[in-house]
Coordinates of C-alpha atoms in Angstrom, one line a residue:
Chain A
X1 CA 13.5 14.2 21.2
X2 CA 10.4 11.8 22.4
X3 CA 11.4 9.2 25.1
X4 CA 9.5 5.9 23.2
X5 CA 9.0 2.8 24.7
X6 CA 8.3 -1.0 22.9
X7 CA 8.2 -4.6 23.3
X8 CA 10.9 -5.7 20.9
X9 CA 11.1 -9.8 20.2
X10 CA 9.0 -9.9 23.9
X11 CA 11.4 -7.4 25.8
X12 CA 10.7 -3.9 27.1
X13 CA 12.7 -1.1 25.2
X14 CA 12.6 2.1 26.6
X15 CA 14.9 5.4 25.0
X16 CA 14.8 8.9 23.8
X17 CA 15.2 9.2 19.8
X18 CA 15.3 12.0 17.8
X19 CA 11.4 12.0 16.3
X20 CA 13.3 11.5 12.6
X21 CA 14.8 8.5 14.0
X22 CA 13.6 5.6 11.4
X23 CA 13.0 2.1 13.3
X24 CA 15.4 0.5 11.9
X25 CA 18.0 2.4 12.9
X26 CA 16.4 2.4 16.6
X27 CA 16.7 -1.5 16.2
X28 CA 20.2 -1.9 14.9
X29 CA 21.9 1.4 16.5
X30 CA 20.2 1.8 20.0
X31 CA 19.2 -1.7 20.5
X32 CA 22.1 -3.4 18.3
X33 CA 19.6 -6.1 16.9
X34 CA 21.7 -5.8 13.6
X35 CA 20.2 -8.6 12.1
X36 CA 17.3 -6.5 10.4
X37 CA 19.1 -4.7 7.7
X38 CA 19.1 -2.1 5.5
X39 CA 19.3 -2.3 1.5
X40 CA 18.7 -0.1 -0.3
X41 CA 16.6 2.3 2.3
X42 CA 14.3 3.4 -0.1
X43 CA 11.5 0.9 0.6
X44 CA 12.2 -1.8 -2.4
X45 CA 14.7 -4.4 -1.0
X46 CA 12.2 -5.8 2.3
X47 CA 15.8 -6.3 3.8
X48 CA 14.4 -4.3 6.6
X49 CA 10.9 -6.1 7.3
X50 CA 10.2 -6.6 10.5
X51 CA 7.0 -7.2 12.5
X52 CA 4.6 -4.9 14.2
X53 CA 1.8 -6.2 16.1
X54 CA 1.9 -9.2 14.3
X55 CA 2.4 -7.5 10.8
X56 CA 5.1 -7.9 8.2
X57 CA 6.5 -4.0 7.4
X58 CA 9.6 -2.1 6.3
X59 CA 11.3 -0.4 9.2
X60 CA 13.1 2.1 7.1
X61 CA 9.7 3.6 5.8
X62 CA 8.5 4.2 9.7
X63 CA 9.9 6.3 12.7
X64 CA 10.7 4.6 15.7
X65 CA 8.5 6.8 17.4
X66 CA 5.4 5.5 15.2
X67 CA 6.7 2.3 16.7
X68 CA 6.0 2.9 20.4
X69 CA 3.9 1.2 22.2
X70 CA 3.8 -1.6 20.0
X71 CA 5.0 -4.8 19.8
X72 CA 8.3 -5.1 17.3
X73 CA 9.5 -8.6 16.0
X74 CA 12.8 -9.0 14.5
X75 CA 14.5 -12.3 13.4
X76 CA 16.7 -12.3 16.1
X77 CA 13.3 -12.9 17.9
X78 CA 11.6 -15.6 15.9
X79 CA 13.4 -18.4 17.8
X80 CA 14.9 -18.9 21.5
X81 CA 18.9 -18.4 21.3
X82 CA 20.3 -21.9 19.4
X83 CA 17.0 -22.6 17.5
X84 CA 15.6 -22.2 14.5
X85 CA 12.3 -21.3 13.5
X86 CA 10.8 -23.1 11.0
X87 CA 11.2 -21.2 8.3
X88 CA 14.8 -20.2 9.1
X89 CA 15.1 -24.2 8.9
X90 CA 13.6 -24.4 6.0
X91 CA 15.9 -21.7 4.5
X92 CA 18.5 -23.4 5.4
X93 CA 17.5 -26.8 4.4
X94 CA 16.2 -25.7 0.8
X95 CA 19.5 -23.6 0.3
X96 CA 17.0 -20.5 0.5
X97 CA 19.9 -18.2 0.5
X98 CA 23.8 -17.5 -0.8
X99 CA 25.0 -13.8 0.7
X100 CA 22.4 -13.8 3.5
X101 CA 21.8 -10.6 3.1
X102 CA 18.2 -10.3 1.9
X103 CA 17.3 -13.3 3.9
X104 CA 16.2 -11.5 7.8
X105 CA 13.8 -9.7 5.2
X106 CA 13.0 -12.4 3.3
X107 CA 12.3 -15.3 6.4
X108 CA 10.4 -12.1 8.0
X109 CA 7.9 -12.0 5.0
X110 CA 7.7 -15.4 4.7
X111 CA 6.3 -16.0 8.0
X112 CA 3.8 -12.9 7.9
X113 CA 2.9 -14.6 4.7
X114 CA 2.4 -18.4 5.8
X115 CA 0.5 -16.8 8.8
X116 CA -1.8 -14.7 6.8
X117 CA -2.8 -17.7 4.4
X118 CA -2.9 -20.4 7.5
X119 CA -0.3 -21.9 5.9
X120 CA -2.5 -22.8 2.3
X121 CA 0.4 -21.6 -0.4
X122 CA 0.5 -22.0 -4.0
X123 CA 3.8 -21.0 -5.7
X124 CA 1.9 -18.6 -7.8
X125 CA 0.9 -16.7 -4.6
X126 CA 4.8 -16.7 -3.1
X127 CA 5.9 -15.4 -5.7
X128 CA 3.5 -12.6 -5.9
X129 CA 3.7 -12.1 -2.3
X130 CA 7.7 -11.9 -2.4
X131 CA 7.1 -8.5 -4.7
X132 CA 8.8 -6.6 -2.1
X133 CA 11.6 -8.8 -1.1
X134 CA 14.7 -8.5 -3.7
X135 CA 17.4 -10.7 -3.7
X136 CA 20.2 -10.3 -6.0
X137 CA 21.8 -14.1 -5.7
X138 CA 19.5 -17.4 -5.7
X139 CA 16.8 -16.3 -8.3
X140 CA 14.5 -16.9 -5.9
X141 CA 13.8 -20.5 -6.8
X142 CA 15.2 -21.7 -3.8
X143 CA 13.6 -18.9 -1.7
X144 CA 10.1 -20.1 -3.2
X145 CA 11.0 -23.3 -2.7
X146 CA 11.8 -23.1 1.7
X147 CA 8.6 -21.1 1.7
X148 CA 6.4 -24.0 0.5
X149 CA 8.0 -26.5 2.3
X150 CA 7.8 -24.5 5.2
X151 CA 4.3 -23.7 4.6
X152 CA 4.0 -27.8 3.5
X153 CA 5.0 -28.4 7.7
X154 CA 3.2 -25.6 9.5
X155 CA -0.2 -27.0 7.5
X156 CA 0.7 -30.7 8.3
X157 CA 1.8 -30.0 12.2
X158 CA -1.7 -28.0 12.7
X159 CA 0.9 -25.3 14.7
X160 CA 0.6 -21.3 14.0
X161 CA 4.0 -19.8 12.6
X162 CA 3.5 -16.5 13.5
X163 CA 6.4 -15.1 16.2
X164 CA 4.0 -13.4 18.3
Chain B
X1 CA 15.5 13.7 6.5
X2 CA 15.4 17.0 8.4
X3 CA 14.1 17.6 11.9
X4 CA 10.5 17.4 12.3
X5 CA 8.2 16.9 15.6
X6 CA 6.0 14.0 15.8
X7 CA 2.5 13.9 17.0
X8 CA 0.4 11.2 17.9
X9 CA -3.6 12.3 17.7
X10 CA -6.4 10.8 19.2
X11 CA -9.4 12.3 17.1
X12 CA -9.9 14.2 14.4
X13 CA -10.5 17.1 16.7
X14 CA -6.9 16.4 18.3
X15 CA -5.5 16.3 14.9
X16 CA -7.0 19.6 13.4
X17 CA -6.2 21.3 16.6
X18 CA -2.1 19.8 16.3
X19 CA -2.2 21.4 12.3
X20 CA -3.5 24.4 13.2
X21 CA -0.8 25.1 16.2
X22 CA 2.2 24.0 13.4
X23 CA 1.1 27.3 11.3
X24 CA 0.6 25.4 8.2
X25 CA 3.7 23.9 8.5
X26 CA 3.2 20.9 10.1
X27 CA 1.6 17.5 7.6
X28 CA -0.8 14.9 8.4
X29 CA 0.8 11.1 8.4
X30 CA -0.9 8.2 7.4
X31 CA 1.0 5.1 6.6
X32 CA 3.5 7.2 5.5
X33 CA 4.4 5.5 2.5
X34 CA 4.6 7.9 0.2
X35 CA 5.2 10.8 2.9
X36 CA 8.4 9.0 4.7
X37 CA 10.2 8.2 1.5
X38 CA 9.9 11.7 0.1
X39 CA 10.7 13.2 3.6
X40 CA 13.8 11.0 3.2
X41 CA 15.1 12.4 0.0
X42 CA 14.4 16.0 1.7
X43 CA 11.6 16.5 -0.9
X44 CA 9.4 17.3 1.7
X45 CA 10.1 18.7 5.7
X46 CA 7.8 19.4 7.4
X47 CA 8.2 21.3 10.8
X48 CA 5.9 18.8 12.3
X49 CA 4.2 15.6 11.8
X50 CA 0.8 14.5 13.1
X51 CA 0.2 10.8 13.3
X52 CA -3.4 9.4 11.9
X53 CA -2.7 6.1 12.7
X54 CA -4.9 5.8 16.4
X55 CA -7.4 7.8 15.6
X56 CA -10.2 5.4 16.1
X57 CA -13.1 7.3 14.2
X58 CA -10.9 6.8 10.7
X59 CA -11.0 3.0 11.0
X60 CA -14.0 0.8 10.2
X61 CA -15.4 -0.6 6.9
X62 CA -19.1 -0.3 7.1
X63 CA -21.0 -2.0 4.1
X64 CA -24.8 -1.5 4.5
X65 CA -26.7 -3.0 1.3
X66 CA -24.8 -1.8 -1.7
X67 CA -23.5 1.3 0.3
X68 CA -19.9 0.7 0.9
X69 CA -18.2 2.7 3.5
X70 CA -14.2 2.8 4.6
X71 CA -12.5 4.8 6.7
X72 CA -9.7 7.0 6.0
X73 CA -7.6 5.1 8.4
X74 CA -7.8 1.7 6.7
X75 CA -4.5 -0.5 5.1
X76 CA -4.9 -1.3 1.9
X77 CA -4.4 -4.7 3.0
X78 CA -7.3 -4.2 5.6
X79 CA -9.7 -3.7 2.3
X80 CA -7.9 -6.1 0.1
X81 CA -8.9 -8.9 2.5
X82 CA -12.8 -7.3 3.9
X83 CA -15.0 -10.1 3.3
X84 CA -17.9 -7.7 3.2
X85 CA -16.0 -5.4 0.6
X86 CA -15.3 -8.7 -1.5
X87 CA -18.9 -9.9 -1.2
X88 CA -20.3 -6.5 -3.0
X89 CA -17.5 -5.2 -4.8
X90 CA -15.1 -7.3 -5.4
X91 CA -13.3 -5.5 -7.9
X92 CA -12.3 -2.8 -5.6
X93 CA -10.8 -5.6 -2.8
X94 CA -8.6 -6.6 -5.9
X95 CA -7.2 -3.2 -6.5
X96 CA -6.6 -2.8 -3.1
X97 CA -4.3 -6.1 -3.0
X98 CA -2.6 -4.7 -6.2
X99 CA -0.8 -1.8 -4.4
X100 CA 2.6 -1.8 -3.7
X101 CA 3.8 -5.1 -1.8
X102 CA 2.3 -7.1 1.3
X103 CA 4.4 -4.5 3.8
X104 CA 3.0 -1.5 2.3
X105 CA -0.2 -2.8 2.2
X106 CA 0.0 -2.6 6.2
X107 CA 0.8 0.5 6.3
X108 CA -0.2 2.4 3.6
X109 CA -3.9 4.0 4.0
X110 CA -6.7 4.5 1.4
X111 CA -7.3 8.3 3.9
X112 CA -3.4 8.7 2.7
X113 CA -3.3 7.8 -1.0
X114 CA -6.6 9.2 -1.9
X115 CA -5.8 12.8 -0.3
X116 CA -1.9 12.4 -2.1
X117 CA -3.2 12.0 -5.2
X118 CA -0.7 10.8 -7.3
X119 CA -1.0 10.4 -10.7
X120 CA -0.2 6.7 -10.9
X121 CA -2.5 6.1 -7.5
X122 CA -4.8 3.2 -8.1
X123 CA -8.3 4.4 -6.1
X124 CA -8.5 7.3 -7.8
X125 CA -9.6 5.8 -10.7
X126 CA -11.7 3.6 -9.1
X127 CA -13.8 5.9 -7.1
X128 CA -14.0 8.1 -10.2
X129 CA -15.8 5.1 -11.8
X130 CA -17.8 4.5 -8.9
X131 CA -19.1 8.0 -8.6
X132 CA -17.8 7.7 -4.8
X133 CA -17.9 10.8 -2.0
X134 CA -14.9 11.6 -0.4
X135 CA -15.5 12.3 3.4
X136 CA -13.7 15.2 5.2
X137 CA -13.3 16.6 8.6
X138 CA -15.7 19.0 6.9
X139 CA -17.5 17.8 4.3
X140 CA -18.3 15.6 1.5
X141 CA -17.1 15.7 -2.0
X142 CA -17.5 14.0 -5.2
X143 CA -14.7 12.1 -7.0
X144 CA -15.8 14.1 -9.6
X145 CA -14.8 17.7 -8.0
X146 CA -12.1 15.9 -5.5
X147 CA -9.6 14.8 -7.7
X148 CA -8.1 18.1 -9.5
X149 CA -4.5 17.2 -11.3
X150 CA -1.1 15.7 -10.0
X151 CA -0.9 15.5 -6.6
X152 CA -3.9 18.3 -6.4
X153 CA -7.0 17.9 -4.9
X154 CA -9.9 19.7 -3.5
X155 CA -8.4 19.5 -0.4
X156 CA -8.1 23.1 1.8
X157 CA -5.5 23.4 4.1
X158 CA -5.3 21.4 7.4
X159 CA -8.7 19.5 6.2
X160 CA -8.4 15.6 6.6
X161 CA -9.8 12.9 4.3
X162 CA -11.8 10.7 7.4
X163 CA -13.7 8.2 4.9
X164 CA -14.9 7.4 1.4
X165 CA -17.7 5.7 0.3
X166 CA -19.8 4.6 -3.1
X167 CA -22.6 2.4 -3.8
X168 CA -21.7 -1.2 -5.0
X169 CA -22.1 -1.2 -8.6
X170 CA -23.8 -4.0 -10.3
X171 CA -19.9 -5.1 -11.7
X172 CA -16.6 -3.7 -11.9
X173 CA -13.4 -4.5 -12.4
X174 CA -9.6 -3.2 -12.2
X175 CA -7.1 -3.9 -14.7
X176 CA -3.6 -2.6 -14.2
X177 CA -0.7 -2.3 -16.2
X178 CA 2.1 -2.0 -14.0
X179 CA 5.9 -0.5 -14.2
X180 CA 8.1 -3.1 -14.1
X181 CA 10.5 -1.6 -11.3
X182 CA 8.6 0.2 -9.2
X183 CA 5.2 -1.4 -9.6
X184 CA 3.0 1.3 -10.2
X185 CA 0.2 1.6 -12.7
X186 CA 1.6 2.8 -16.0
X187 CA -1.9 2.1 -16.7
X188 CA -4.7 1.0 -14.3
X189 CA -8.6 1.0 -15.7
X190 CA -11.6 0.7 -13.4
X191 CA -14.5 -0.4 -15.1
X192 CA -17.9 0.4 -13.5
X193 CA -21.2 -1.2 -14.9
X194 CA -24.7 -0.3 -13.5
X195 CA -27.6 -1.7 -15.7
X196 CA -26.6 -0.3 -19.1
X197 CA -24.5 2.9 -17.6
X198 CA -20.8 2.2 -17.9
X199 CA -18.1 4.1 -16.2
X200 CA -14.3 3.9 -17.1
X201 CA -11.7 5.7 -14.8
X202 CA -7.8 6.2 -16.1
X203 CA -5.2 6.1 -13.6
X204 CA -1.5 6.6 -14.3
X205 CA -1.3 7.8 -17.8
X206 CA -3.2 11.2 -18.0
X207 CA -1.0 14.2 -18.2
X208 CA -3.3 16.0 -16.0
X209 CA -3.8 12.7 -14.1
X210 CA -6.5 10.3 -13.4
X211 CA -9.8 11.2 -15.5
X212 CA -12.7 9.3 -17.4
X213 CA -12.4 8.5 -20.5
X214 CA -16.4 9.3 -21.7
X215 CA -15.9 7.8 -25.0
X216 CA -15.1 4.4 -24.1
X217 CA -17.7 5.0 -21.2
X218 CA -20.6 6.1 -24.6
X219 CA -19.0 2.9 -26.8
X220 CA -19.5 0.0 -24.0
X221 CA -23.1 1.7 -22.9
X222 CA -24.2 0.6 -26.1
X223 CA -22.0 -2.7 -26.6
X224 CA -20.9 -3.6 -23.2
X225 CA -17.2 -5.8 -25.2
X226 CA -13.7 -5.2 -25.5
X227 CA -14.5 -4.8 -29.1
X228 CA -16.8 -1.8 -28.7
X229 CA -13.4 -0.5 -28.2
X230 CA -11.4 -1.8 -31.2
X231 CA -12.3 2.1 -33.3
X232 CA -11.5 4.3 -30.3
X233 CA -7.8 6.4 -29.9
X234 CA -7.0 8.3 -27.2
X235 CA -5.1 11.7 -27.4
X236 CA -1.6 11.3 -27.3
X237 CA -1.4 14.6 -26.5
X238 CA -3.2 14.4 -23.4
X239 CA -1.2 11.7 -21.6
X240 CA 1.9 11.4 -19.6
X241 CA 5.1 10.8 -21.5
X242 CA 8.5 10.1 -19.5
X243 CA 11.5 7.1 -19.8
X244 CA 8.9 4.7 -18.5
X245 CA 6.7 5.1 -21.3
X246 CA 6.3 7.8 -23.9
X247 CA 2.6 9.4 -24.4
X248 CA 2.0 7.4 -28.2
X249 CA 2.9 4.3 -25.5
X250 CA 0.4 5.3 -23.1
X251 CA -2.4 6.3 -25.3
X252 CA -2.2 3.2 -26.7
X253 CA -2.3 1.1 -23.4
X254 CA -5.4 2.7 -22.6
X255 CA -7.2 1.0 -24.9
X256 CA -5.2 -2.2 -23.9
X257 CA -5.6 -2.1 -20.6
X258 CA -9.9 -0.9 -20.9
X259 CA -10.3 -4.0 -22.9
X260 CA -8.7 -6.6 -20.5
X261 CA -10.8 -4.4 -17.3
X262 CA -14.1 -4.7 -19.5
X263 CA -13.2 -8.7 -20.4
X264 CA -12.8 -9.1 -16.6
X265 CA -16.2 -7.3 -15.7
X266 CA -17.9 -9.3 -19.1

């Protein structure tokens, strides 16, 4: 047992985990932030991807303990309670999902993504970039389609996307 | 995943001295990657587990001239995006973007997939191309010598890749042919030109895995075209052959996948 401690979506989070404890199951089981899930836990689906530091990654490929003293964003975090970031608007304006349950992973990717490229998208390069996010029910077009848009408003508002 | 104890190092020092108490037992991590997954599926447990990841003398991309220089330690993502990597060797920046997906690529480490060596890795090739030096805890050692089979290298026990580096050639380029589902290279080609010298390095379909194919490298030192290329075979025999992809398959995408690499270097 290690006794970890993070700031998850701006809040302190202190506990002892087993040191095989995978972050994702710190998040949803200690912390009950059950909005990052898991897919296929195998590093494929990106239904896990959270941030760390500022970085999109899969938080069933990393121990929790690998995880303290960092800064963790989840999508419960990316807005104040009863708001919507932009992308989550955009997902939800563009019909960016059916299930939900690729979409945490998916809106988490998507705004490490618009970050990274200050917002400058082409669909060619959010498609490429969604290689690690799988979604078994839109065919991605609307997906594609709330990123650009989303990118479209961040670019025209002159405002950073990123969460932290 | 079984038990293990985790270790966070704050050298190179801290992290040979953290190996050596785990009596051979214990196993460096890097981005983990590779080393969580397969931990996961109880292919690997290791009694402990010590952490690379803040050790501040692997981190660092130092370009000085043509000499490039990156630190175990780096993301893959770090060195896609290294504006001084792109401005000399651009080809290597692209390979590096190539890997796995944007979430690997800030985690994953070049220090990691270099000392894995897996047979479908992508630098391998390239730094077999480039002639590059792999940089240890303890020494320096060719690609050449470094790279020994699948998953083998020339690495001894508790000894940690800390940095690689090659000179800039004078253009190079990756092409890479990749598995539909899990997105690595069936077939990935680094092509390496310095004046006339050409080097070609094979990842992901040798049987004994990554390796130079000299013939192509003889053909396009002459005629530096795809179609230098257009008489040459590769051994069936020697390449990998499984349900992705059967050796007469891969054999033949080595000569596919050369020609689009030297097209993009042309």
């Amino acid at each position: 047992m290690t006794a970890i401690a993070m700031v998850v979506n701006g809040r302190e989070a202190t506990a002892e985990v087993a040191d095989r404890t995978l972050l994702v199951q710190f998040l949803r089981d200690t912390l009950h932030l059950t909005g990052t899930h898991v897919g296929c836990d195998t590093s494929q689906c990106g239904a896990c991807v959270v941030h760390l530091d500022g970085k999109a990654v899969k938080s069933c490929t990393l121990l929790a303990v690998q995880a303290s003293g960092a800064h963790v964003t989840t999508i419960e975090g990316l807005a104040p309670a009863g708001d919507l970031h932009p992308v989550q608007a955009a997902f939800r304006e563009h019909h960016g999902l059916q299930c939900g349950f690729c979409t945490p992973g998916m809106i988490m990717t998507a705004v490490d993504m618009i970050a990274r490229h200050d917002g400058a998208l082409d669909e060619k390069t959010v498609r490429d970039e969604l290689e690690g996010n799988l979604c078994r029910c839109t065919g991605y077009h609307n997906i594609v389609k709330a990123i650009l848009a989303a990118a479209e408003s961040t670019r025209s508002a002159g405002t950073p996307l990123a969460a932290e | 995943m079984y038990e293990t104890t985790y270790h966070r190092a704050s050298s190179v020092a801290d992290a040979v001295r953290i190996a050596g108490e785990s009596g051979g037992e214990g196993k460096f991590l890097s981005g983990g990657m590779t080393l969580l997954p397969t931990m996961k599926q109880r292919l690997a447990a290791p009694s402990d587990l010590i952490d690379l990841r803040h050790v501040p003398e692997m981190k660092g991309i130092a370009v000085d001239a043509r000499r490039v220089c990156i630190g175990g330690g780096m993301t893959h993502g770090e060195i896609a995006e290294s504006a001084d990597i792109r401005a000399v060797a651009p080809g290597f920046a692209e390979l590096a973007g190539l890997i796995g997906d944007p979430a690997v690529r800030h985690m994953g480490t070049i220090g990691g997939s270099v000392a894995n060596n897996d047979p479908a890795a992508d630098y391998p090739a390239a730094l077999l191309a480039l002639d590059g030096l792999i940089h240890t805890d303890r020494r320096e050692v060719p690609a050449a010598d470094f790279f020994r089979g699948l998953f083998e290298t020339a690495l001894e026990e508790g000894e940690i890749v800390t940095a690689v580096s090659f000179e800039a050639p004078d253009a190079s380029a990756y092409e890479k042919f990749r598995n539909p589902a899990s997105r690595y290279a069936m077939c990935g080609a680094y092509v390496a030109r310095r004046g006339t010298d050409v080097r070609v390095g094979v990842t992901g379909a040798g049987a004994d895995g990554v390796f130079r194919w000299s013939a192509a490298e003889q053909a396009l030192t002459q005629t530096f075209d795809p179609a230098a290329l257009d008489r040459l075979t590769v051994d069936a025999g020697l390449m990998l052959s499984d349900l992705h992809g059967s050796s007469i398959y891969r054999a033949n995408l080595v000569t596919v996948v050369t020609k689009r690499a030297v097209a993009k270097v042309a």
